[in-house]
XYZ file of C-alpha atoms in Angstrom:
605
model
C -0.075 0.174 -0.036
C 1.415 3.058 -1.097
C 1.256 6.922 1.361
C -1.315 8.242 -0.157
C -3.651 4.853 -0.446
C -3.015 4.518 3.325
C -3.981 7.849 3.825
C -7.396 7.541 2.396
C -7.935 3.946 3.643
C -10.135 2.898 6.329
C -7.415 1.399 8.520
C -5.872 4.988 8.851
C -9.549 6.810 9.609
C -9.953 4.256 12.226
C -5.952 4.454 13.433
C -6.925 8.313 13.812
C -9.936 7.779 15.327
C -7.660 5.546 18.088
C -5.503 8.818 18.385
C -8.047 11.577 18.891
C -10.055 9.244 21.107
C -6.689 9.318 23.727
C -6.523 5.717 23.447
C -2.663 4.189 23.322
C -1.676 1.511 21.326
C 0.140 -1.075 23.482
C 2.443 -3.306 22.178
C 1.752 -6.820 21.988
C 4.107 -8.104 24.316
C 1.657 -6.806 27.191
C -0.473 -9.987 27.049
C 2.370 -12.169 26.403
C 3.002 -13.456 30.006
C 3.555 -17.211 28.730
C 5.616 -16.053 26.315
C 8.625 -17.791 28.355
C 7.280 -20.872 29.158
C 8.194 -24.481 27.588
C 6.094 -25.216 24.340
C 3.610 -27.949 25.197
C 3.163 -30.424 22.473
C 0.158 -32.456 21.697
C 0.126 -35.676 19.511
C -3.242 -35.342 18.217
C -5.952 -32.570 18.422
C -7.940 -32.755 21.322
C -10.644 -29.958 23.153
C -10.251 -31.753 26.260
C -8.118 -28.632 27.056
C -9.471 -26.456 23.926
C -10.017 -23.011 25.943
C -6.381 -23.077 27.575
C -3.849 -20.280 26.977
C -1.970 -21.167 23.876
C 2.179 -21.629 25.076
C 4.731 -20.043 23.069
C 8.113 -20.841 23.027
C 10.925 -18.965 24.853
C 12.050 -17.724 21.243
C 8.554 -16.533 20.309
C 8.728 -18.413 16.634
C 6.832 -21.232 17.037
C 3.374 -22.565 18.517
C 2.064 -25.573 20.072
C -0.943 -27.185 19.552
C -2.654 -26.383 22.866
C -5.691 -24.345 21.704
C -7.570 -21.392 22.350
C -7.697 -17.529 21.459
C -4.365 -17.255 20.203
C -2.109 -14.312 20.973
C 0.389 -13.604 18.355
C 4.228 -13.016 19.202
C 5.651 -9.509 18.114
C 8.427 -11.026 16.354
C 8.346 -11.459 12.489
C 7.066 -13.796 10.838
C 4.036 -15.031 13.304
C 2.556 -17.926 12.988
C -1.446 -18.004 12.835
C -3.622 -18.865 15.325
C -4.512 -22.642 15.213
C -8.041 -23.365 16.634
C -9.391 -26.547 15.554
C -12.021 -26.675 18.470
C -13.284 -23.050 17.346
C -17.073 -23.151 16.790
C -18.306 -19.871 16.665
C -21.506 -20.355 14.299
C -22.881 -23.659 16.230
C -25.772 -23.882 13.994
C -29.620 -22.248 13.232
C -31.474 -21.528 10.103
C -31.139 -17.541 10.383
C -34.661 -17.269 8.736
C -36.384 -17.356 12.129
C -34.640 -15.607 15.188
C -34.924 -17.455 18.622
C -37.728 -15.983 20.564
C -37.304 -18.062 23.833
C -40.726 -16.383 25.550
C -42.632 -15.977 22.550
C -43.023 -12.288 22.947
C -42.235 -11.671 19.149
C -38.648 -10.250 19.716
C -35.528 -11.859 19.360
C -33.419 -13.228 22.132
C -30.054 -13.931 22.241
C -27.849 -16.668 24.272
C -24.095 -16.958 24.116
C -21.677 -19.243 25.236
C -18.912 -18.210 27.739
C -17.134 -21.293 28.231
C -14.252 -19.842 29.968
C -16.248 -18.476 32.600
C -15.382 -19.640 36.119
C -18.453 -21.088 38.194
C -18.753 -20.881 42.282
C -20.455 -23.755 43.705
C -18.624 -23.776 47.471
C -15.660 -23.975 45.423
C -14.489 -22.468 42.398
C -14.369 -24.264 39.367
C -12.351 -22.525 36.527
C -13.564 -22.672 32.956
C -16.553 -24.815 34.308
C -18.459 -22.617 31.853
C -21.641 -20.284 31.208
C -24.128 -19.226 28.551
C -25.901 -15.799 28.698
C -29.510 -14.901 27.761
C -30.263 -11.537 26.613
C -34.249 -10.836 25.865
C -35.516 -8.566 23.122
C -37.707 -5.807 23.479
C -39.192 -2.537 21.551
C -35.762 -0.652 22.419
C -33.723 -3.697 21.658
C -31.562 -6.047 24.179
C -32.185 -5.008 27.851
C -30.821 -6.458 31.060
C -33.632 -5.415 33.886
C -36.841 -6.531 34.286
C -38.104 -3.187 34.891
C -37.470 -3.030 30.997
C -37.821 -6.322 29.613
C -40.509 -9.023 30.230
C -37.921 -11.234 31.597
C -34.870 -10.550 33.261
C -31.381 -11.665 31.224
C -30.301 -14.955 32.771
C -26.852 -16.276 33.432
C -26.727 -20.373 33.018
C -24.342 -23.070 34.556
C -24.714 -26.213 36.005
C -24.634 -24.779 39.351
C -28.017 -23.165 38.222
C -30.708 -24.852 40.637
C -32.466 -27.696 38.549
C -29.201 -28.126 36.051
C -27.540 -30.349 38.866
C -28.017 -33.719 37.541
C -24.420 -33.774 36.511
C -22.047 -32.352 39.148
C -20.307 -29.239 37.861
C -16.534 -29.424 37.090
C -13.761 -27.588 36.197
C -12.971 -27.675 32.660
C -16.502 -28.259 31.370
C -16.576 -25.641 28.840
C -20.919 -25.530 29.571
C -21.381 -23.211 26.732
C -19.061 -24.190 23.748
C -21.642 -24.572 21.491
C -25.282 -23.117 21.609
C -27.940 -24.986 19.273
C -31.512 -23.174 19.083
C -35.185 -24.200 17.600
C -38.391 -25.352 18.936
C -38.010 -28.783 19.926
C -41.623 -29.355 21.106
C -43.421 -27.247 18.552
C -45.083 -25.520 21.452
C -44.230 -21.920 19.851
C -41.283 -20.879 22.399
C -37.760 -21.669 21.251
C -35.444 -23.813 23.326
C -31.858 -24.252 23.946
C -29.230 -26.713 23.359
C -25.659 -25.967 25.382
C -23.065 -28.024 24.908
C -20.626 -29.353 27.746
C -17.841 -31.028 25.846
C -15.302 -31.036 28.589
C -17.999 -33.035 31.029
C -17.503 -36.587 32.422
C -19.690 -39.270 31.326
C -19.457 -42.559 33.269
C -15.870 -41.360 34.543
C -14.711 -40.291 31.286
C -13.681 -37.088 31.304
C -14.607 -35.027 28.057
C -16.698 -37.289 27.028
C -19.059 -34.639 26.981
C -23.002 -33.775 27.235
C -25.491 -31.477 25.935
C -27.636 -29.860 28.138
C -31.171 -28.966 26.864
C -33.290 -26.219 28.262
C -37.010 -25.444 27.094
C -38.640 -22.345 26.500
C -41.731 -20.592 28.490
C -43.635 -17.231 28.967
C -41.413 -16.638 31.112
C -38.166 -17.691 28.706
C -35.826 -20.404 29.010
C -36.644 -22.823 32.465
C -35.030 -25.014 34.118
C -38.158 -27.276 34.287
C -38.288 -30.363 31.955
C -34.309 -29.930 31.330
C -32.608 -32.515 29.838
C -28.922 -34.083 29.630
C -28.035 -36.012 26.697
C -24.787 -37.633 26.061
C -23.362 -41.119 24.462
C -24.278 -42.570 27.648
C -27.779 -42.179 28.030
C -29.561 -45.491 27.324
C -30.920 -44.369 23.786
C -28.123 -42.583 22.411
C -26.041 -44.467 20.232
C -22.187 -44.482 20.270
C -20.145 -45.297 23.826
C -18.835 -42.383 25.892
C -15.111 -42.100 25.722
C -12.585 -39.727 27.407
C -12.374 -36.643 25.039
C -14.561 -37.581 22.505
C -16.066 -33.820 22.943
C -19.803 -34.721 22.540
C -21.412 -31.128 22.231
C -18.601 -29.426 20.483
C -21.013 -28.571 17.634
C -24.701 -28.395 17.354
C -27.030 -27.627 14.783
C -31.297 -27.401 14.449
C -33.269 -28.713 11.868
C -36.490 -30.462 11.042
C -34.664 -33.184 9.618
C -37.329 -35.703 8.701
C -40.675 -32.716 8.407
C -42.655 -33.944 11.062
C -43.094 -30.240 12.632
C -40.845 -30.363 15.346
C -36.710 -29.544 15.256
C -34.145 -32.144 15.975
C -30.865 -31.909 16.980
C -27.573 -32.729 15.224
C -24.598 -33.089 18.065
C -21.288 -32.996 17.106
C -18.619 -35.864 18.302
C -15.597 -34.676 16.313
C -13.220 -36.920 18.427
C -15.349 -39.891 18.064
C -13.177 -42.898 17.221
C -14.951 -44.911 14.596
C -14.025 -48.407 14.808
C -10.366 -47.837 15.679
C -9.766 -44.878 13.518
C -9.035 -42.385 16.365
C -10.984 -38.647 15.999
C -12.386 -39.310 12.589
C -15.637 -37.802 13.898
C -19.330 -38.490 14.277
C -22.650 -36.313 14.392
C -25.805 -37.870 17.185
C -29.256 -36.722 15.349
C -31.898 -36.552 18.590
C -35.299 -35.956 17.152
C -37.863 -33.756 18.495
C -41.323 -34.715 19.166
C -44.545 -33.005 21.211
C -42.580 -33.895 24.089
C -39.503 -32.641 23.078
C -36.334 -34.332 22.216
C -36.262 -38.202 22.283
C -33.988 -40.917 21.785
C -36.458 -42.608 19.915
C -35.031 -43.013 16.521
C -31.618 -41.591 17.337
C -28.869 -41.975 14.642
C -25.574 -41.578 14.154
C -23.202 -40.349 11.251
C -19.795 -41.183 10.135
C -17.747 -41.030 6.933
C -18.316 -44.952 7.038
C -22.176 -44.968 7.274
C -23.757 -47.461 4.843
C -24.696 -45.825 1.581
C -21.543 -43.089 1.829
C -18.648 -43.833 -0.383
C -17.743 -40.430 -1.200
C -15.250 -40.454 1.520
C -13.970 -42.383 4.030
C -13.193 -42.153 8.222
C -9.753 -41.433 8.647
C -7.561 -40.278 11.715
C -7.803 -37.015 12.607
C -10.632 -36.175 10.125
C -12.856 -34.327 13.113
C -16.272 -35.131 11.133
C -18.676 -32.864 12.935
C -16.350 -30.045 13.772
C -18.801 -27.536 12.453
C -22.413 -27.751 12.034
C -25.202 -26.268 10.011
C -29.018 -26.574 8.912
C -30.365 -25.590 5.611
C -32.931 -26.437 3.066
C -30.653 -26.568 0.097
C -33.083 -28.071 -2.598
C -35.973 -26.414 -1.555
C -38.151 -29.445 -0.759
C -39.363 -27.946 2.909
C -36.935 -30.672 4.638
C -34.000 -29.400 6.562
C -30.410 -30.587 5.340
C -27.565 -30.822 7.565
C -24.160 -29.731 6.386
C -20.935 -31.230 8.206
C -17.728 -30.102 7.862
C -14.309 -32.304 8.187
C -11.809 -29.194 7.905
C -8.778 -31.699 9.096
C -9.648 -34.125 5.968
C -6.478 -35.230 4.100
C -7.668 -35.106 0.851
C -3.617 -36.694 -0.455
C -0.408 -36.583 1.516
C 0.199 -33.548 -0.228
C -3.117 -31.938 0.710
C -3.315 -32.770 4.381
C -5.664 -30.574 6.565
C -7.179 -29.224 2.844
C -10.926 -30.219 4.409
C -13.882 -30.990 3.045
C -17.671 -30.697 3.512
C -20.645 -33.283 3.756
C -24.157 -32.530 3.174
C -26.937 -34.947 4.384
C -30.523 -34.209 2.766
C -33.360 -34.389 5.210
C -36.256 -36.901 4.362
C -39.900 -36.908 5.603
C -40.482 -39.587 8.170
C -36.937 -41.202 7.978
C -34.802 -38.231 8.603
C -30.952 -38.258 7.343
C -30.290 -41.877 7.230
C -32.577 -45.179 7.394
C -31.271 -48.433 7.780
C -33.097 -49.450 4.545
C -32.575 -46.250 2.148
C -29.149 -45.273 3.714
C -27.815 -41.935 3.115
C -28.422 -39.209 0.194
C -25.431 -37.107 0.521
C -22.551 -35.033 -1.235
C -19.213 -34.291 -0.958
C -17.541 -31.001 -1.211
C -14.156 -29.996 -1.232
C -11.833 -27.152 -2.418
C -10.911 -29.063 -5.796
C -15.054 -29.760 -6.601
C -15.745 -28.956 -10.194
C -16.482 -25.218 -10.265
C -15.535 -24.395 -6.909
C -12.646 -21.738 -7.436
C -10.266 -22.332 -4.481
C -6.980 -24.267 -5.024
C -6.657 -27.589 -2.346
C -3.449 -26.497 -0.324
C -1.981 -28.213 2.739
C -3.955 -26.796 6.062
C -6.571 -24.765 4.313
C -9.021 -26.433 6.656
C -12.131 -25.398 4.026
C -15.223 -25.862 5.803
C -13.861 -24.550 9.530
C -16.662 -22.297 9.325
C -20.007 -22.294 7.681
C -23.055 -19.959 7.434
C -26.453 -20.555 5.623
C -28.755 -18.090 4.077
C -30.707 -17.714 0.931
C -28.569 -15.079 -0.838
C -30.040 -14.492 -4.191
C -33.239 -14.712 -3.299
C -34.852 -17.847 -4.986
C -36.463 -19.609 -2.063
C -33.402 -22.237 -1.459
C -30.962 -22.179 0.799
C -27.321 -21.358 0.012
C -24.177 -22.176 1.863
C -21.167 -20.058 2.993
C -17.818 -22.194 3.537
C -15.034 -20.658 5.180
C -11.813 -21.467 4.609
C -9.689 -18.891 6.926
C -6.697 -20.446 6.825
C -6.353 -19.953 3.287
C -3.068 -18.714 1.424
C -3.386 -16.150 -1.639
C -0.749 -16.183 -4.199
C 2.324 -18.617 -4.382
C 6.114 -18.339 -3.174
C 7.427 -15.012 -1.771
C 4.606 -13.184 -2.683
C 2.001 -15.120 -0.992
C -0.178 -14.144 1.727
C -0.471 -16.645 4.479
C -3.725 -17.395 5.969
C -5.336 -14.586 4.785
C -8.622 -16.798 4.378
C -11.612 -16.841 2.197
C -15.051 -17.837 1.515
C -16.796 -19.900 -0.890
C -20.628 -19.256 -1.674
C -22.439 -22.407 -3.326
C -26.155 -21.809 -4.301
C -29.190 -24.199 -3.433
C -30.875 -25.727 -6.581
C -33.741 -28.420 -7.194
C -30.812 -31.238 -6.969
C -29.295 -29.584 -3.661
C -26.135 -27.451 -3.453
C -24.686 -26.627 -7.283
C -21.127 -26.645 -7.862
C -21.293 -26.632 -11.553
C -21.956 -23.092 -11.492
C -18.890 -21.443 -10.691
C -20.308 -20.324 -7.408
C -18.266 -17.097 -6.216
C -15.225 -16.573 -3.612
C -14.914 -13.961 -1.571
C -12.114 -12.520 0.291
C -10.347 -9.088 0.759
C -8.433 -9.628 -2.337
C -11.593 -9.898 -4.310
C -11.824 -7.081 -7.001
C -13.583 -4.068 -5.075
C -13.880 -5.286 -1.611
C -12.769 -3.178 1.349
C -9.628 -3.657 3.078
C -6.549 -5.249 2.073
C -5.135 -9.346 3.029
C -2.461 -9.393 5.013
C -0.804 -12.278 6.428
C -2.712 -14.321 9.389
C -5.852 -12.345 9.575
C -8.124 -15.325 9.215
C -10.677 -13.513 7.030
C -13.842 -15.908 7.548
C -12.901 -17.381 10.993
C -16.648 -16.609 11.986
C -19.328 -16.498 9.279
C -23.141 -15.637 9.632
C -26.148 -14.916 7.568
C -28.766 -12.386 7.588
C -30.745 -9.886 5.304
C -29.466 -6.735 7.402
C -31.368 -4.475 5.032
C -34.474 -6.283 4.177
C -34.353 -6.186 0.482
C -35.271 -9.978 0.493
C -31.585 -11.342 0.085
C -29.678 -12.810 2.829
C -26.184 -10.669 3.306
C -23.038 -12.420 4.334
C -20.769 -11.056 7.088
C -17.492 -12.384 7.868
C -15.624 -12.012 10.841
C -11.922 -11.353 10.663
C -10.652 -11.366 14.219
C -7.032 -11.493 13.598
C -7.027 -7.980 11.529
C -4.478 -5.470 12.284
C -4.702 -1.832 11.688
C -1.856 0.263 10.743
C 0.088 -0.413 13.915
C -2.756 -1.775 16.318
C -2.357 -5.403 16.388
C -5.513 -7.789 15.819
C -8.369 -4.957 16.423
C -10.535 -7.335 14.459
C -13.231 -6.497 12.112
C -16.468 -7.826 10.567
C -17.147 -7.632 6.930
C -20.415 -7.161 5.373
C -21.205 -8.214 1.971
C -24.975 -6.865 0.293
C -26.406 -9.663 -1.922
C -28.698 -9.403 -4.987
C -30.266 -11.561 -7.481
C -26.300 -12.751 -7.666
C -25.494 -13.404 -4.256
C -23.379 -11.789 -2.031
C -20.775 -8.602 -3.805
C -18.268 -6.437 -3.183
C -20.861 -3.725 -3.902
C -21.035 -1.136 -0.898
C -19.317 -3.817 1.245
C -18.745 -2.756 4.939
C -15.776 -3.181 7.384
C -17.101 -2.550 11.306
C -14.851 -2.437 14.148
C -14.947 -2.046 17.571
C -17.069 0.977 18.068
C -15.905 1.996 21.341
C -12.048 1.474 22.442
C -10.492 -0.272 19.628
C -7.087 -1.922 20.925
C -4.725 -4.239 20.452
C -5.772 -7.807 20.755
C -9.656 -6.761 20.805
C -10.080 -9.554 18.584
C -13.677 -8.151 17.267
C -15.257 -10.341 15.010
C -14.136 -13.569 16.908
C -17.776 -14.650 16.506
C -21.198 -13.274 14.908
C -24.690 -13.819 14.458
C -27.683 -12.024 13.877
C -30.700 -11.541 15.882
C -33.887 -9.102 15.474
C -34.264 -7.852 18.915
C -36.374 -5.243 18.361
C -38.998 -6.797 15.964
C -38.511 -3.948 13.497
C -37.904 -6.521 10.321
C -34.067 -5.507 10.360
C -31.616 -7.543 12.101
C -28.840 -6.819 14.325
C -25.569 -7.885 13.359
C -23.868 -9.254 17.051
C -20.210 -9.630 17.149
C -18.013 -10.391 19.937
C -14.986 -8.986 20.840
C -13.421 -11.743 22.932
C -10.282 -10.040 23.939
C -12.035 -6.289 24.799
C -10.820 -4.964 28.494
C -13.737 -2.203 29.118
C -11.538 0.471 30.555
C -13.456 1.095 33.745
C -12.909 -2.705 34.808
C -8.874 -2.924 34.430
C -9.549 -6.498 33.860
C -7.905 -8.458 30.832
C -9.837 -10.010 28.184
C -13.194 -9.689 29.484
C -14.521 -9.795 26.428
C -17.893 -8.010 25.227
C -20.346 -8.140 22.728
C -21.835 -5.456 20.382
C -25.112 -5.056 18.818
C -24.937 -2.935 15.500
C -28.435 -1.892 14.384
C -29.673 -2.055 11.078
C -31.905 -0.215 8.509
C -32.435 0.010 4.663
C -28.753 1.166 4.158
C -27.919 -1.757 5.947
C -25.673 -2.494 9.403
C -24.754 0.845 11.180
C -21.715 1.293 13.341
C -23.027 4.262 14.890
C -25.741 3.003 16.541
C -25.296 -0.090 18.997
C -25.342 -1.402 21.786
C -22.305 -2.662 24.105
C -22.754 -5.424 26.702
C -20.406 -7.280 29.086
C -21.153 -8.640 32.598
C -22.169 -6.145 35.346
C -23.056 -3.310 32.155
C -26.321 -1.883 32.260
C -27.759 -4.382 34.815
C -26.194 -7.363 33.108
C -25.835 -10.302 35.403
C -22.508 -11.712 36.509
C -19.119 -10.891 37.662
C -16.680 -9.793 35.189
C -13.477 -11.929 35.540
C -9.824 -12.051 33.819
C -10.029 -14.185 30.938
C -13.643 -14.756 30.629
C -13.705 -13.793 26.760
C -17.346 -12.954 26.932
C -19.554 -13.799 23.456
C -16.771 -16.564 22.490
C -19.113 -18.507 21.392
C -22.753 -17.206 19.657
C -25.189 -19.353 17.557
């Protein structure tokens, strides 16, 4: 970028705003307290400790595979963050926004898996989930202004104690929302992948809260796991049941069903190949009757096979891609090795729903599809470590009545050789058709390198690390929001951003695209855009963009990595950066106590 281009760039304008507001840019070293520790190596991907800080070797040059929100060392060249357990988009069809109390305003449930929980003792990273309820004025936290108080849920909450709270449970690692009993109130499934089951730590469970006129309630709560009498599969240490969730009506009976990712499940003797359990809804809510389990070795599916460390089930989404009125399920395997030269290139599988039988039936097998970066029509070269399918989003981008799929490849490298841009990231759009997702029509690919796009791609920014779709300007076409949580702005490191691509009959494009930033106090390592979602909280027909800044340090708290969420309101012009709310625990009556490392909003539905 030359000097004049920089002067007129959004990056420069944002930096000016930071300086004028009195913000002090701090060095990336300020949060590298672990930089001199010995690196910890793991033999294979594991989410048992998925949210521990990453440990950097003493020279600051290489990273271990311990997971978490990654802080890059200041010494060049930085390695990209590696977060195979990240699941920022845990699965719901955004055509209908969640409404837990049936008042017509959209509600939000966010996961806080790093939250410490007190129950006599302090249980670090036991995890929590926080509900905010919509009103005519958007989200509010106090009953004086809302039909329902905000709610802070954990395993220490009265009525949820069928399994004891424990450290490193990571309650809230995934959120799935839908109406499982078809009573008009949306319900919530909460992943607890670090939980013990039958003495096996990290086997994982899913806790279900049902909606009511008073919002989410512990009455009738359910706890599901592979140790449950009616659920297929055996609980094993570090399986991670509940690391990903998606909700859809896969068998067309009028009740939403729950897909549960078990990405570390062994398939026969194939370690961490991954699986997905399907739990079907009924008039009485979720029931184990007819439970299914999908793997890449399931009968009738021959496009791929279960392989070690594929992590099938890492990310899930549901949508109706062939317009038959029955929801379909997308399952990503972002660590799929397509060849020895393209290890971790990734792939995405689509399982189509069927009336009565659901996604799989013993007599009919599966109707499934496999999409990879080199599938015919997909404009995305298959490369080592790309992790195609790391994130997913579903929306009707071209307004034809059939859902389309956005496939995130945040570790995509642009170009080759010395001029390549490492891990800049990209997103493919695949359109639905009568026959399902159609890769033959040259689906578009979006990135900051796309002609006309705002911003400029740089190394390790991870464009598309989070994704969501919604019709922000209410023009009949769903738009795409892509999180770029590791975006730098001049010398300010990892501020993060969200890029919005507005759609027309041709789908998302760069025409009028927006870059949205932390609207209050952008600072080093905010990681704004770590997770994104959309909810119409005030019922005006224009969904709000919700973006988390997991590294946010609210000035008045003087606590590191508390995290916060931003709610940006929309109108016919799209998302506004000047009309917004900002939430974190203790602010404006929001329940809970902000603590170091909570990372509020790390998981959004």
